[in-house]
PDB file of C-alpha atoms in Angstrom:
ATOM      1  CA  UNK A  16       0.000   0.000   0.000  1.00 37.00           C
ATOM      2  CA  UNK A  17       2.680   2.403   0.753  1.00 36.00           C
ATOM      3  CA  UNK A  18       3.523   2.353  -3.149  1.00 39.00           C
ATOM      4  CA  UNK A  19       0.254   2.951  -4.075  1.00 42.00           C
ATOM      5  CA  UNK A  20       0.013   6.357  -1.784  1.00 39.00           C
ATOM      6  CA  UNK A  21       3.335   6.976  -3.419  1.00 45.00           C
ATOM      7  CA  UNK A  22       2.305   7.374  -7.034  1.00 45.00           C
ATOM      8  CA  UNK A  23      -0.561   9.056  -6.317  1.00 45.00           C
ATOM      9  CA  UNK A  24       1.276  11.343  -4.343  1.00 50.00           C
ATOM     10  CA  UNK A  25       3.979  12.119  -7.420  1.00 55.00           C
ATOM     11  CA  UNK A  26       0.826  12.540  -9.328  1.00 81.00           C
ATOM     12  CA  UNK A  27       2.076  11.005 -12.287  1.00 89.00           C
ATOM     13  CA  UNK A  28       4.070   7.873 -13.622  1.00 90.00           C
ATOM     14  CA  UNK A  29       5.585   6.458 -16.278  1.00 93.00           C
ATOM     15  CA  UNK A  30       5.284   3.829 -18.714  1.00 94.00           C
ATOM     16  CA  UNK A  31       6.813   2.980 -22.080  1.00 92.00           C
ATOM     17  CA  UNK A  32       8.977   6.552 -21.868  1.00 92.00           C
ATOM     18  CA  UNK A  33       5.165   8.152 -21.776  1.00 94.00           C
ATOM     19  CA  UNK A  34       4.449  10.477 -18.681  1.00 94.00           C
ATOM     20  CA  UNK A  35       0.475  10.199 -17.431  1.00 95.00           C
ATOM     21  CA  UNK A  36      -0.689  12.559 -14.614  1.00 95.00           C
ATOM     22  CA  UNK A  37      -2.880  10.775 -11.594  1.00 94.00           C
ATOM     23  CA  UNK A  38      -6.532  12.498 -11.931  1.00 95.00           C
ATOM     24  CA  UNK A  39      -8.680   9.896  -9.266  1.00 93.00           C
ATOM     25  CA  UNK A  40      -9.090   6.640  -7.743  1.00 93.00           C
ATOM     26  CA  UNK A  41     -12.441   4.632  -9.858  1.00 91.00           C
ATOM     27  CA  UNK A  42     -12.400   1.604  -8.670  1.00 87.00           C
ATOM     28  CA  UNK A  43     -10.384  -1.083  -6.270  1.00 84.00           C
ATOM     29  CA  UNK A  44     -11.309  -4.878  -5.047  1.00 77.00           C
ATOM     30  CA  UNK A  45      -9.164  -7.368  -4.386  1.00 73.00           C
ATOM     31  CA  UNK A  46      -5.262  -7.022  -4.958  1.00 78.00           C
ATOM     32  CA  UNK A  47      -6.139  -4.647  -7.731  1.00 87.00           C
ATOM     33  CA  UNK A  48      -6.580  -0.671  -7.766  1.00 91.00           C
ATOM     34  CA  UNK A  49      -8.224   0.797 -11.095  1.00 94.00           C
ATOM     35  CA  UNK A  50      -6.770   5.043 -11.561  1.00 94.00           C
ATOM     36  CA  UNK A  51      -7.915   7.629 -13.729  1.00 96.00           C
ATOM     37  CA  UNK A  52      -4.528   8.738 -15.577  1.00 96.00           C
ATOM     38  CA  UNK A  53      -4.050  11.195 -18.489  1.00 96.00           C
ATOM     39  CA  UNK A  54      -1.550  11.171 -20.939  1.00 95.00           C
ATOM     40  CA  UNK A  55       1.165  14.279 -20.889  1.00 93.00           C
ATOM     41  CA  UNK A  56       1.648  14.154 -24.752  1.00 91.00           C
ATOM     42  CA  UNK A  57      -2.136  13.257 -26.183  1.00 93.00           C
ATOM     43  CA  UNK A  58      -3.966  14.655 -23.193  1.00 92.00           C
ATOM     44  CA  UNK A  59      -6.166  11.504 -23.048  1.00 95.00           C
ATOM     45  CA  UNK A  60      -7.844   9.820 -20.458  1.00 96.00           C
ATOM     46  CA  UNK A  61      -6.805   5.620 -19.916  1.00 97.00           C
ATOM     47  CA  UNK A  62      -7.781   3.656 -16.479  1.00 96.00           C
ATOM     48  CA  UNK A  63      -4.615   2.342 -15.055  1.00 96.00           C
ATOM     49  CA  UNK A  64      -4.924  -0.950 -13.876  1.00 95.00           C
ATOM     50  CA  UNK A  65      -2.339  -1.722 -11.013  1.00 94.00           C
ATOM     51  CA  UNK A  66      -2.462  -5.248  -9.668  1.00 93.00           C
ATOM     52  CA  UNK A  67      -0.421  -6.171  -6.802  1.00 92.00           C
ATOM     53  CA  UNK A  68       1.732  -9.337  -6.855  1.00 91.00           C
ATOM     54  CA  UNK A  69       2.279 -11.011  -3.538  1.00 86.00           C
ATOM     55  CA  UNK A  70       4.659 -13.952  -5.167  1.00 86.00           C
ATOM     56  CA  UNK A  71       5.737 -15.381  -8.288  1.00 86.00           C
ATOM     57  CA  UNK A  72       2.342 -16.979  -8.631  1.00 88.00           C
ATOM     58  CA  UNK A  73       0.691 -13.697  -8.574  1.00 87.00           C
ATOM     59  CA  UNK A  74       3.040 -12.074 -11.272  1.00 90.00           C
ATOM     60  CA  UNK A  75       2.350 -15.067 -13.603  1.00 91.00           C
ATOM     61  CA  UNK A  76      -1.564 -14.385 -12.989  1.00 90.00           C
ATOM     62  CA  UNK A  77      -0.887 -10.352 -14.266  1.00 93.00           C
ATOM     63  CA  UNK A  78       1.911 -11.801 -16.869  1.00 94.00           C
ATOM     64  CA  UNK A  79      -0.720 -13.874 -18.298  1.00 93.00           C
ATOM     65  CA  UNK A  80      -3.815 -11.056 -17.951  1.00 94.00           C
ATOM     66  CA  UNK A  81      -1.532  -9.497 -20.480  1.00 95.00           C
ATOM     67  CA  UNK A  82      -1.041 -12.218 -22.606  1.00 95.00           C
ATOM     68  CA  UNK A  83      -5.003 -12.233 -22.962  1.00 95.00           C
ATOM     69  CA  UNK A  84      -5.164  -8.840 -23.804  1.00 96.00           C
ATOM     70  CA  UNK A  85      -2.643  -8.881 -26.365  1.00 95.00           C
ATOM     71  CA  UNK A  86      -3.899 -11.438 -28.090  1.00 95.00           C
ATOM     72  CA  UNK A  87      -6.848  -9.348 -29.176  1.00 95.00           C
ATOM     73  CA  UNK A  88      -7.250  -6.924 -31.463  1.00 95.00           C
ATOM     74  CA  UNK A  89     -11.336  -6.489 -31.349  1.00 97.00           C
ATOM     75  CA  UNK A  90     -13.611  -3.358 -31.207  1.00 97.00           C
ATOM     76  CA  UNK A  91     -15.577  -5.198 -28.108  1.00 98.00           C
ATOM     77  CA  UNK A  92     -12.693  -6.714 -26.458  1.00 98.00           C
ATOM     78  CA  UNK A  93     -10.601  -3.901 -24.356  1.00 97.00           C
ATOM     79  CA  UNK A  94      -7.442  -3.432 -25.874  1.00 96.00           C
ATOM     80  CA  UNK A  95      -4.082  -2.803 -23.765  1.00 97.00           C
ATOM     81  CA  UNK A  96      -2.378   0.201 -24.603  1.00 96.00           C
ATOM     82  CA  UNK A  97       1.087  -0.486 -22.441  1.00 96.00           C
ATOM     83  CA  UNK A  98       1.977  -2.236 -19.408  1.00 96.00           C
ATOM     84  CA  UNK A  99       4.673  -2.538 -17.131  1.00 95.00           C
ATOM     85  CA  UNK A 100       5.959  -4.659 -14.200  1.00 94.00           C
ATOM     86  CA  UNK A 101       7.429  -2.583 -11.253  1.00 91.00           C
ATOM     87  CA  UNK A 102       9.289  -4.082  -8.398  1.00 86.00           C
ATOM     88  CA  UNK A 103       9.954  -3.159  -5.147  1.00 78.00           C
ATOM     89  CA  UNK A 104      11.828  -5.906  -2.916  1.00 77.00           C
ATOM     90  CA  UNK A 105      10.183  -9.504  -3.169  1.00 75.00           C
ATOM     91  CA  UNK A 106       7.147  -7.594  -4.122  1.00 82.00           C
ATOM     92  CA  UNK A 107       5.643  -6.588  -7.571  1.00 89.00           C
ATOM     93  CA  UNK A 108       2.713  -4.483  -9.106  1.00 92.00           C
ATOM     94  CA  UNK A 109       1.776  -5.438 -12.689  1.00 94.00           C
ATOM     95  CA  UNK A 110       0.309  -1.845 -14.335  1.00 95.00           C
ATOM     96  CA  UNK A 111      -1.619  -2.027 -17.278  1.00 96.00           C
ATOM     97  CA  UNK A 112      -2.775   1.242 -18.973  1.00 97.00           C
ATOM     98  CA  UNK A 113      -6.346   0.695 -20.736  1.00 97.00           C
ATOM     99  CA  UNK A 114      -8.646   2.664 -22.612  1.00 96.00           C
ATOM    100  CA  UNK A 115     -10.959   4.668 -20.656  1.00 96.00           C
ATOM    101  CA  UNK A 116     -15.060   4.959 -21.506  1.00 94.00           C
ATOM    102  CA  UNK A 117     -16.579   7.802 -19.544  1.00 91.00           C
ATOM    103  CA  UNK A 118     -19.960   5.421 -19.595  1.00 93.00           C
ATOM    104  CA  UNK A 119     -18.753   2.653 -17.297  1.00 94.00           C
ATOM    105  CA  UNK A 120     -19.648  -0.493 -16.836  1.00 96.00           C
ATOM    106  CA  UNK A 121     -23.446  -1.923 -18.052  1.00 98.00           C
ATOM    107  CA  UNK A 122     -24.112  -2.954 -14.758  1.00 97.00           C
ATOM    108  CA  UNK A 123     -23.967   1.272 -13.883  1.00 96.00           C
ATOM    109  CA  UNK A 124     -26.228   2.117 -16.661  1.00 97.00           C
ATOM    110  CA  UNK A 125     -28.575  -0.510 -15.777  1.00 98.00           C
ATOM    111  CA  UNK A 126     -28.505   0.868 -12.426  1.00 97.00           C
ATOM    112  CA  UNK A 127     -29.431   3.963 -13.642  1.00 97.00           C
ATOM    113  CA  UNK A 128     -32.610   2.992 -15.402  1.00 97.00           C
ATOM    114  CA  UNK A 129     -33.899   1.359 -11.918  1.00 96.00           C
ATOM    115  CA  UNK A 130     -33.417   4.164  -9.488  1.00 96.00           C
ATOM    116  CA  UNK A 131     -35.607   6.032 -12.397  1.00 96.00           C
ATOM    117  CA  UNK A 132     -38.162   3.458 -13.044  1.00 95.00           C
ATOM    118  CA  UNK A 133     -37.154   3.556 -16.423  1.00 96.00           C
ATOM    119  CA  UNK A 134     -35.987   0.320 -18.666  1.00 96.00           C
ATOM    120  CA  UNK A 135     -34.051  -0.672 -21.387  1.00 97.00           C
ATOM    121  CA  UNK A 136     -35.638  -0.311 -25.048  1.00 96.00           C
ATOM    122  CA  UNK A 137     -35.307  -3.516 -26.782  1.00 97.00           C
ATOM    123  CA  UNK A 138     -33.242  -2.134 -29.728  1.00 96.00           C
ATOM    124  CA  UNK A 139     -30.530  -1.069 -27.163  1.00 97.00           C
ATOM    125  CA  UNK A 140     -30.922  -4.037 -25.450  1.00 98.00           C
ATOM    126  CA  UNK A 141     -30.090  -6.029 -29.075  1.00 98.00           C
ATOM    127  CA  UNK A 142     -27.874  -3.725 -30.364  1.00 97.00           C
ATOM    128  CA  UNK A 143     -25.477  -4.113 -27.092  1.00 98.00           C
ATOM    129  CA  UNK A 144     -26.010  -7.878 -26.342  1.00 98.00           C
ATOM    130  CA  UNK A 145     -24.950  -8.321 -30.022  1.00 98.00           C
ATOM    131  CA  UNK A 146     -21.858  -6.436 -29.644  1.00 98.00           C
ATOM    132  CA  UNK A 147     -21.012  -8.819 -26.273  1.00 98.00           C
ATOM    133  CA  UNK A 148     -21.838 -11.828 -28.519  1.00 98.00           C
ATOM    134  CA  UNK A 149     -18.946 -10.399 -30.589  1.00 98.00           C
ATOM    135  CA  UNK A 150     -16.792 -10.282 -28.569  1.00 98.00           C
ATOM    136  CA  UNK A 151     -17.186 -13.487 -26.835  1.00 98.00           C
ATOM    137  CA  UNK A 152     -16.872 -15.355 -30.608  1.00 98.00           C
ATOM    138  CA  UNK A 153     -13.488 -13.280 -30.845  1.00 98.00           C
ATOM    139  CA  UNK A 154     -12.503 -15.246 -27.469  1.00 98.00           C
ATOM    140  CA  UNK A 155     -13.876 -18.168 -28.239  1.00 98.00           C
ATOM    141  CA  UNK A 156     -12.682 -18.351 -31.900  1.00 98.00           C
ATOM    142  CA  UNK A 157      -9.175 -18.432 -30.622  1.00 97.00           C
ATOM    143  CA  UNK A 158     -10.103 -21.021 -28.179  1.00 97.00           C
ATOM    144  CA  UNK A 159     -10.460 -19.631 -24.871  1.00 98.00           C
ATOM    145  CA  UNK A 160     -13.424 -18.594 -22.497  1.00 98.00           C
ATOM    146  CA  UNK A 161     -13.455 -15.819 -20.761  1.00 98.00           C
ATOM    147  CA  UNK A 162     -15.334 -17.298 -17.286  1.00 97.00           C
ATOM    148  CA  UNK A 163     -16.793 -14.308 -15.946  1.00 97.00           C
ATOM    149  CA  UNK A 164     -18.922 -12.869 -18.020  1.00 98.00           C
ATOM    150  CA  UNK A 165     -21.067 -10.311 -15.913  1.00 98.00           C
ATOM    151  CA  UNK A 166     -22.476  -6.722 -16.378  1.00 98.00           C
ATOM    152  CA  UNK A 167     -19.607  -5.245 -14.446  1.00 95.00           C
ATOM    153  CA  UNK A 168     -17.195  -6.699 -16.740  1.00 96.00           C
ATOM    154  CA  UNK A 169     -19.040  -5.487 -19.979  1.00 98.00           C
ATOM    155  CA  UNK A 170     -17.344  -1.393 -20.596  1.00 97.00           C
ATOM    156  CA  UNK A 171     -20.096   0.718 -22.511  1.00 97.00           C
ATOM    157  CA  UNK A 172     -18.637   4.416 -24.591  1.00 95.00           C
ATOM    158  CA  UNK A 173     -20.503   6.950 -25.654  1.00 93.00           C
ATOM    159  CA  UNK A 174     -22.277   5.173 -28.707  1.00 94.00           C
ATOM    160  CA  UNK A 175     -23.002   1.878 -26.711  1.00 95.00           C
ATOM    161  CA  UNK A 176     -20.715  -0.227 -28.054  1.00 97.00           C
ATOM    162  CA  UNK A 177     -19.694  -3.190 -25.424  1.00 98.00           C
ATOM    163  CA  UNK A 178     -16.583  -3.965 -24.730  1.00 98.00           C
ATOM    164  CA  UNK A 179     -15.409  -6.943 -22.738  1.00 98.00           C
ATOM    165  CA  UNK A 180     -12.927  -6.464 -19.837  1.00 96.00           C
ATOM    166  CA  UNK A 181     -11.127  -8.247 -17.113  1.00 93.00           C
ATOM    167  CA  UNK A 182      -9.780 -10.818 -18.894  1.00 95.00           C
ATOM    168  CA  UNK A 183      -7.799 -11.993 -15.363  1.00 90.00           C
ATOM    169  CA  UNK A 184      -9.673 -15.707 -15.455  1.00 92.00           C
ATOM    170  CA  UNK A 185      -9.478 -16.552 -18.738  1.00 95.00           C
ATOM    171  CA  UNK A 186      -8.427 -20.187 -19.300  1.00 94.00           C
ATOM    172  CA  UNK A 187      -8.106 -22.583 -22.407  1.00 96.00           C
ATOM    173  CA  UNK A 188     -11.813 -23.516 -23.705  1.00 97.00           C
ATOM    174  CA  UNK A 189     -11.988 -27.145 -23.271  1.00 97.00           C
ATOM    175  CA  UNK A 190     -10.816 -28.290 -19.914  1.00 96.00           C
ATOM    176  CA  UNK A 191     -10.720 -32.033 -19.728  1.00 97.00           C
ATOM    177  CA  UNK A 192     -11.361 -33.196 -16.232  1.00 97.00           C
ATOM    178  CA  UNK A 193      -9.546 -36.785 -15.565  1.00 96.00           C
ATOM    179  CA  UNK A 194     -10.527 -37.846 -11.308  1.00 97.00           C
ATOM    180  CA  UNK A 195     -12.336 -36.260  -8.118  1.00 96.00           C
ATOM    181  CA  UNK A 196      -9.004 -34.407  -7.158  1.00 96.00           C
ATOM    182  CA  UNK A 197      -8.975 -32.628 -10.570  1.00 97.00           C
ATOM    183  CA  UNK A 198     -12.867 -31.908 -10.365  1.00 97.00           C
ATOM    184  CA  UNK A 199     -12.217 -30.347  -7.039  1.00 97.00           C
ATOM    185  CA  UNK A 200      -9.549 -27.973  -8.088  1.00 96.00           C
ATOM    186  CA  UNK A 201     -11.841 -26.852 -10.929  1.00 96.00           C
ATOM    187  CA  UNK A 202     -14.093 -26.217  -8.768  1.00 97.00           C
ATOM    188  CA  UNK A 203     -12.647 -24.495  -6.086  1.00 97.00           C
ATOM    189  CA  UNK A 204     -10.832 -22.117  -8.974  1.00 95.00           C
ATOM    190  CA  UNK A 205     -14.682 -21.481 -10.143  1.00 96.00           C
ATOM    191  CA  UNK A 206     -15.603 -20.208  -6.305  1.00 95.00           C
ATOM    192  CA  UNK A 207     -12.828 -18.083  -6.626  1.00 92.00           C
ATOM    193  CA  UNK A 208     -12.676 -16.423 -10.381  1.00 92.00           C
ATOM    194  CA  UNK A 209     -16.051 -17.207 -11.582  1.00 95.00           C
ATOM    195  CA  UNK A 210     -18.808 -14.573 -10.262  1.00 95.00           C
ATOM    196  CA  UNK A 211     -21.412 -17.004  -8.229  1.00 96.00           C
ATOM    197  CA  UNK A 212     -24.798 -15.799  -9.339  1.00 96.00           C
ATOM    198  CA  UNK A 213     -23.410 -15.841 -13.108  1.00 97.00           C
ATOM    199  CA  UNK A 214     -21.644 -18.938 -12.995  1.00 97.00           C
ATOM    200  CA  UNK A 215     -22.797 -22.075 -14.948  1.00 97.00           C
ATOM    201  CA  UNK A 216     -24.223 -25.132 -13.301  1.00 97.00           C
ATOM    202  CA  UNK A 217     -21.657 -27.181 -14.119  1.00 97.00           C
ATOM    203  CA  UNK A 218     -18.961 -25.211 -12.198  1.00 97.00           C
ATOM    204  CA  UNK A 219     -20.979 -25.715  -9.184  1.00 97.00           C
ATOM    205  CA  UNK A 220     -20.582 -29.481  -8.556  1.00 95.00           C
ATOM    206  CA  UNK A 221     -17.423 -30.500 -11.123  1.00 96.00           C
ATOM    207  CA  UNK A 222     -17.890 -34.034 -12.255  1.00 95.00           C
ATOM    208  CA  UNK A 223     -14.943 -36.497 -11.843  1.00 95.00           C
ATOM    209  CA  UNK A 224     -14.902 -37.408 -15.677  1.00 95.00           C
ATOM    210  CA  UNK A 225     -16.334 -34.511 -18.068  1.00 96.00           C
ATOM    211  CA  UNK A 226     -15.437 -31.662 -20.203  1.00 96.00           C
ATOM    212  CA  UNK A 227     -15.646 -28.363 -19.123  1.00 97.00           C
ATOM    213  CA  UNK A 228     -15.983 -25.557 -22.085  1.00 97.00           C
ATOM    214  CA  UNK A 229     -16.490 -22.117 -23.559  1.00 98.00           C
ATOM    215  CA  UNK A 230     -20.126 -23.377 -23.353  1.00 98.00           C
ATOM    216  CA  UNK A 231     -19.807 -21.833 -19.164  1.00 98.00           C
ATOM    217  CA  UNK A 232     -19.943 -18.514 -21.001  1.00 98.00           C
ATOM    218  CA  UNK A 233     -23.148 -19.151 -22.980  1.00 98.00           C
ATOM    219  CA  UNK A 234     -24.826 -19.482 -19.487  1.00 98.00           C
ATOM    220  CA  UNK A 235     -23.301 -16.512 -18.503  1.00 98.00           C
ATOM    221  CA  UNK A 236     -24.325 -14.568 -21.426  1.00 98.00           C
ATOM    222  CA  UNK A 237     -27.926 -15.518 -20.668  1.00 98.00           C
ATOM    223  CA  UNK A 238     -27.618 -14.066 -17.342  1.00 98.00           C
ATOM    224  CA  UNK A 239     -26.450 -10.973 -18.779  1.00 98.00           C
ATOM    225  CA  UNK A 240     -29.248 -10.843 -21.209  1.00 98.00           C
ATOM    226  CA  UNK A 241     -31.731 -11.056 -17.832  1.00 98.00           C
ATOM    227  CA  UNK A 242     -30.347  -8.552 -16.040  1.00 98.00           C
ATOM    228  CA  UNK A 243     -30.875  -6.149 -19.646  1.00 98.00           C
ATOM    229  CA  UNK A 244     -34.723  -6.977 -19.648  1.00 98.00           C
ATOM    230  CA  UNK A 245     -35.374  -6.899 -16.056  1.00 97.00           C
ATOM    231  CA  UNK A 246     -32.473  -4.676 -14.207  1.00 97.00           C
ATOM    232  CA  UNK A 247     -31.259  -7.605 -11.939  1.00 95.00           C
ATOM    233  CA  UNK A 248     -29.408 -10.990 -12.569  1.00 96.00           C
ATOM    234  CA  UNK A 249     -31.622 -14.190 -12.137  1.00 96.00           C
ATOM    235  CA  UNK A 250     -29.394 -15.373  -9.074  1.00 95.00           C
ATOM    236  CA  UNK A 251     -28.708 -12.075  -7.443  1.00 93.00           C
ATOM    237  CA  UNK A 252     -31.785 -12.140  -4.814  1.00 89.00           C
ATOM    238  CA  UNK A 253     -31.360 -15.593  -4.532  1.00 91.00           C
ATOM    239  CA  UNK A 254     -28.138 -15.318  -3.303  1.00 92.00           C
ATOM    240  CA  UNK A 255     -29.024 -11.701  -1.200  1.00 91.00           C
ATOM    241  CA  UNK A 256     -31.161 -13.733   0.583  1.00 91.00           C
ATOM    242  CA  UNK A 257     -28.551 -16.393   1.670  1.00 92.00           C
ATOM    243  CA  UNK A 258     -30.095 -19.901  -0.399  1.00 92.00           C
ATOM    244  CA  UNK A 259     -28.492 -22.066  -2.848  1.00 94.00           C
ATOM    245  CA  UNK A 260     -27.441 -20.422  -6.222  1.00 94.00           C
ATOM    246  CA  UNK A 261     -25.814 -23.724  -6.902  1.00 93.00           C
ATOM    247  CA  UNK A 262     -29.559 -25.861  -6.128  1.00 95.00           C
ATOM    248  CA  UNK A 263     -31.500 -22.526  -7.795  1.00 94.00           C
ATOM    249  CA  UNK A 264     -29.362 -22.950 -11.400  1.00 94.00           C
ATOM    250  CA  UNK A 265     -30.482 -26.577 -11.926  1.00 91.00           C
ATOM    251  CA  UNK A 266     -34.296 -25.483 -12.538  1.00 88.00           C
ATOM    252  CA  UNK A 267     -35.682 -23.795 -15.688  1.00 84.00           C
ATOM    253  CA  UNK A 268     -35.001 -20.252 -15.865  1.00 90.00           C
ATOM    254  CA  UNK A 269     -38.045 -18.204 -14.892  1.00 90.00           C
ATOM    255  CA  UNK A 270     -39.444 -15.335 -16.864  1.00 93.00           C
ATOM    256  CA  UNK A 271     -41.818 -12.894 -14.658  1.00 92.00           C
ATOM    257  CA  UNK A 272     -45.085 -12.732 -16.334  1.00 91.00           C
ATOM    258  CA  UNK A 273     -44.714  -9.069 -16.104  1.00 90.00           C
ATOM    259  CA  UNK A 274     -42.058  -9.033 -18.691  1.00 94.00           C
ATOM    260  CA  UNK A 275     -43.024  -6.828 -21.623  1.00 93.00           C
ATOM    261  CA  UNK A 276     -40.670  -7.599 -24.127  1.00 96.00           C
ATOM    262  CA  UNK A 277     -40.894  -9.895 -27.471  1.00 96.00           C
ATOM    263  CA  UNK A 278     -41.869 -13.606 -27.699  1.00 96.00           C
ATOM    264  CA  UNK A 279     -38.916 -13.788 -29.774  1.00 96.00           C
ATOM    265  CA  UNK A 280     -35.888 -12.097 -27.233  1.00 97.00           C
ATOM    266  CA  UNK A 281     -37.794 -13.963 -24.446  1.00 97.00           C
ATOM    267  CA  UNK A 282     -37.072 -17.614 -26.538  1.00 96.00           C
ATOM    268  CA  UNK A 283     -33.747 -16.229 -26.918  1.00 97.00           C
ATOM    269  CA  UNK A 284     -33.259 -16.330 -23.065  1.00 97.00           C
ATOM    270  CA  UNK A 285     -34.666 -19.576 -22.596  1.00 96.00           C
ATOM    271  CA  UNK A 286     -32.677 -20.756 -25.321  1.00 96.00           C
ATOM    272  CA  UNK A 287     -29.821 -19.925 -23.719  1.00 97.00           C
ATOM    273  CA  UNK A 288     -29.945 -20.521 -20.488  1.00 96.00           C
ATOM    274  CA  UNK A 289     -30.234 -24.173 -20.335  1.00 96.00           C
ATOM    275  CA  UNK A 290     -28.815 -26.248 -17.339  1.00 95.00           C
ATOM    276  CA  UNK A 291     -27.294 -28.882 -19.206  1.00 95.00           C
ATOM    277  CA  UNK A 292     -24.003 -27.576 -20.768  1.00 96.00           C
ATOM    278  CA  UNK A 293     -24.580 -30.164 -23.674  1.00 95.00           C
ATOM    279  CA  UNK A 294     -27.677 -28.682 -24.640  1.00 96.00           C
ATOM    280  CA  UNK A 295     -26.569 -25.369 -24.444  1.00 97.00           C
ATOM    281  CA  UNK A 296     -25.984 -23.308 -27.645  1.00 98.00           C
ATOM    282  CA  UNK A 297     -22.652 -21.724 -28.986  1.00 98.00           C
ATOM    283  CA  UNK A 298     -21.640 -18.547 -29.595  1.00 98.00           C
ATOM    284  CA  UNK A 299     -22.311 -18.949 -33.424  1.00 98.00           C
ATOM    285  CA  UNK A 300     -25.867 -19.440 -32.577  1.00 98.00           C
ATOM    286  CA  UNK A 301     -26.758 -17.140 -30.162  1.00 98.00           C
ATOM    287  CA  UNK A 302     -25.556 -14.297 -32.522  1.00 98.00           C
ATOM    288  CA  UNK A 303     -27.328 -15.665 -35.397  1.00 98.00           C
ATOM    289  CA  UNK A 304     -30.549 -15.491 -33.311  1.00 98.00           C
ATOM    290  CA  UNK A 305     -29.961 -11.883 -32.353  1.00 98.00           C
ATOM    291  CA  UNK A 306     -28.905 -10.965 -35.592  1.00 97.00           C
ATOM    292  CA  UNK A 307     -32.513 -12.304 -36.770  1.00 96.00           C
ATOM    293  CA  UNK A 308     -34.247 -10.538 -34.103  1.00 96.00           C
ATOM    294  CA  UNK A 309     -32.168  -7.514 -35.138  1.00 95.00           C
ATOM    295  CA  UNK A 310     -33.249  -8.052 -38.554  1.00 93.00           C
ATOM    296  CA  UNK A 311     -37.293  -9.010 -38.518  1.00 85.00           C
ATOM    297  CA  UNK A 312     -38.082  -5.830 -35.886  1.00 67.00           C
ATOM    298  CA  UNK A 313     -35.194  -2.858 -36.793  1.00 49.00           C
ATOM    299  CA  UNK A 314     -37.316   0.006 -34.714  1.00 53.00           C
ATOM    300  CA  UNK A 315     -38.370  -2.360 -32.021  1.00 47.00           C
ATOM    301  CA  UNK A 316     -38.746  -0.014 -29.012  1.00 44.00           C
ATOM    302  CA  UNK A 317     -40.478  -2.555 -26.588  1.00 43.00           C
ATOM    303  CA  UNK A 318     -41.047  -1.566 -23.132  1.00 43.00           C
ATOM    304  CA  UNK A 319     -39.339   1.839 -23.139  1.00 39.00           C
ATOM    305  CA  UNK A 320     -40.797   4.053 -20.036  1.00 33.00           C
TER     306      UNK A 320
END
């Protein structure tokens, strides 16, 4: 910590030869602060990520974070603009300068909308889940899966385009799971890395002998899509309230009856969020179904208050 109050008292760092000034603190959680910097030279504004690295274990963790983001170059996956590793005794921080969108996070818009009473048109609601789809194919083409999808994670700028951050717990697609002891340590990574009332069934209670995919993210996805139509995840109360996420994800998804939006986005949901990984869709799928949607009602504006 004593680093951290020291570059914010010097008001400004560098990185790559590049000289950013400290303008505030946005966010912190974890072993991970999140600054508001601005570039000397350009004048722009980029979120410094600083993540601090207790041992060589953590370093590897922000080494590969990097990796992820480098291997991206995707309008809805956020891009890294530099990074650097700084060490101070047996200690390290990993800071990695990202592109800033005065918007925030979907979660904060969403937010937004239900301290007004307001909602989300369904045109928006299509136009940004389709852009999230996006970016999740780009991930999943190159065979990973990103394993926390969430609306915190999803960045929205000034024309609504999503973009996907944290990329921290991605992991290779298609995890083959060989005995109890490997099942366990899948699933005791999930409990850490993987957001509990957004993570899959199947990451719940591991299996001794099974596959685990990018198919986790589909399930994800559909939560996402929920919390767009109705302002809150399908698991958050449950687990507010203290009972079993893990017991609630094996049922049906339920759709309140109050719901105003299409027949056809609401069978996009359900479509999605099935239980049984194998029956899930893909990515491919799921933005084939809201390019369709897209295309068969252009100036939907369903359930705008």
């Amino acid at each position: 910590m004593g680093q951290t109050m020291c570059v914010c008292s010097r008001a400004s760092i560098i990185i790559d030869n590049k000289k950013y000034y400290f303008v505030q603190k946005l966010d912190e959680g974890g072993f991970s602060f999140v600054d508001l910097v601005e570039g000397v030279k350009d004048g722009h504004f980029y979120a410094l990520k600083r993540i601090l690295c207790h041992d060589r274990e953590g370093r590897q963790e922000a080494q590969t974070e990097v990796e992820m983001h480098q291997m991206f170059n995707h309008p809805n996956v956020l891009s890294l603009v530099a990074h650097a590793f700084v060490d101070h005794g047996a200690k390290t921080e990993a800071w990695l300068l990202l592109p800033y969108m005065r918007k925030g996070s979907l979660w904060s818009v969403l937010e937004k909308l239900r301290d007004k009473g307001s909602s989300m048109p369904e045109k928006q609601i299509l136009q940004i889940f389709r852009g999230i789809c996006s970016g999740l194919k780009a991930i999943h083409d190159k065979g990973y899966a990103h394993r926390d999808i969430k609306p915190t994670n999803v960045l929205l700028d000034e024309d609504d385009r999503p973009v996907l951050m944290d990329l921290g717990s991605m992991n290779r697609a298609r995890i083959e799971v060989r005995g109890s002891r490997e099942a366990m340590t899948i699933q005791d990574w999930a409990a850490q890395r993987c957001t509990i009332s957004y993570r899959a069934p199947e990451l719940f209670n591991v299996e001794s002998h099974c596959i685990i995919d990018e198919r986790t993210d589909i399930w994800s996805l559909g939560c996402v899509l929920y919390c767009m139509m109705m302002l809150e995840g399908p698991y958050d109360l449950i687990f507010q309230k203290g009972d079993s996420v893990a017991l609630a994800v094996q049922n049906p998804v339920s759709i309140p009856p109050s719901c105003r939006y299409s027949e056809g986005l609401q069978m996009l949901l359900s479509s999605i969020m099935v239980s049984n990984p194998q029956e899930r869709p893909n990515i491919n799928w799921v933005l084939d179904q809201v390019q369709d949607l897209q295309s068969r009602s252009p100036n939907t504006q369903t359930n705008m208050v």
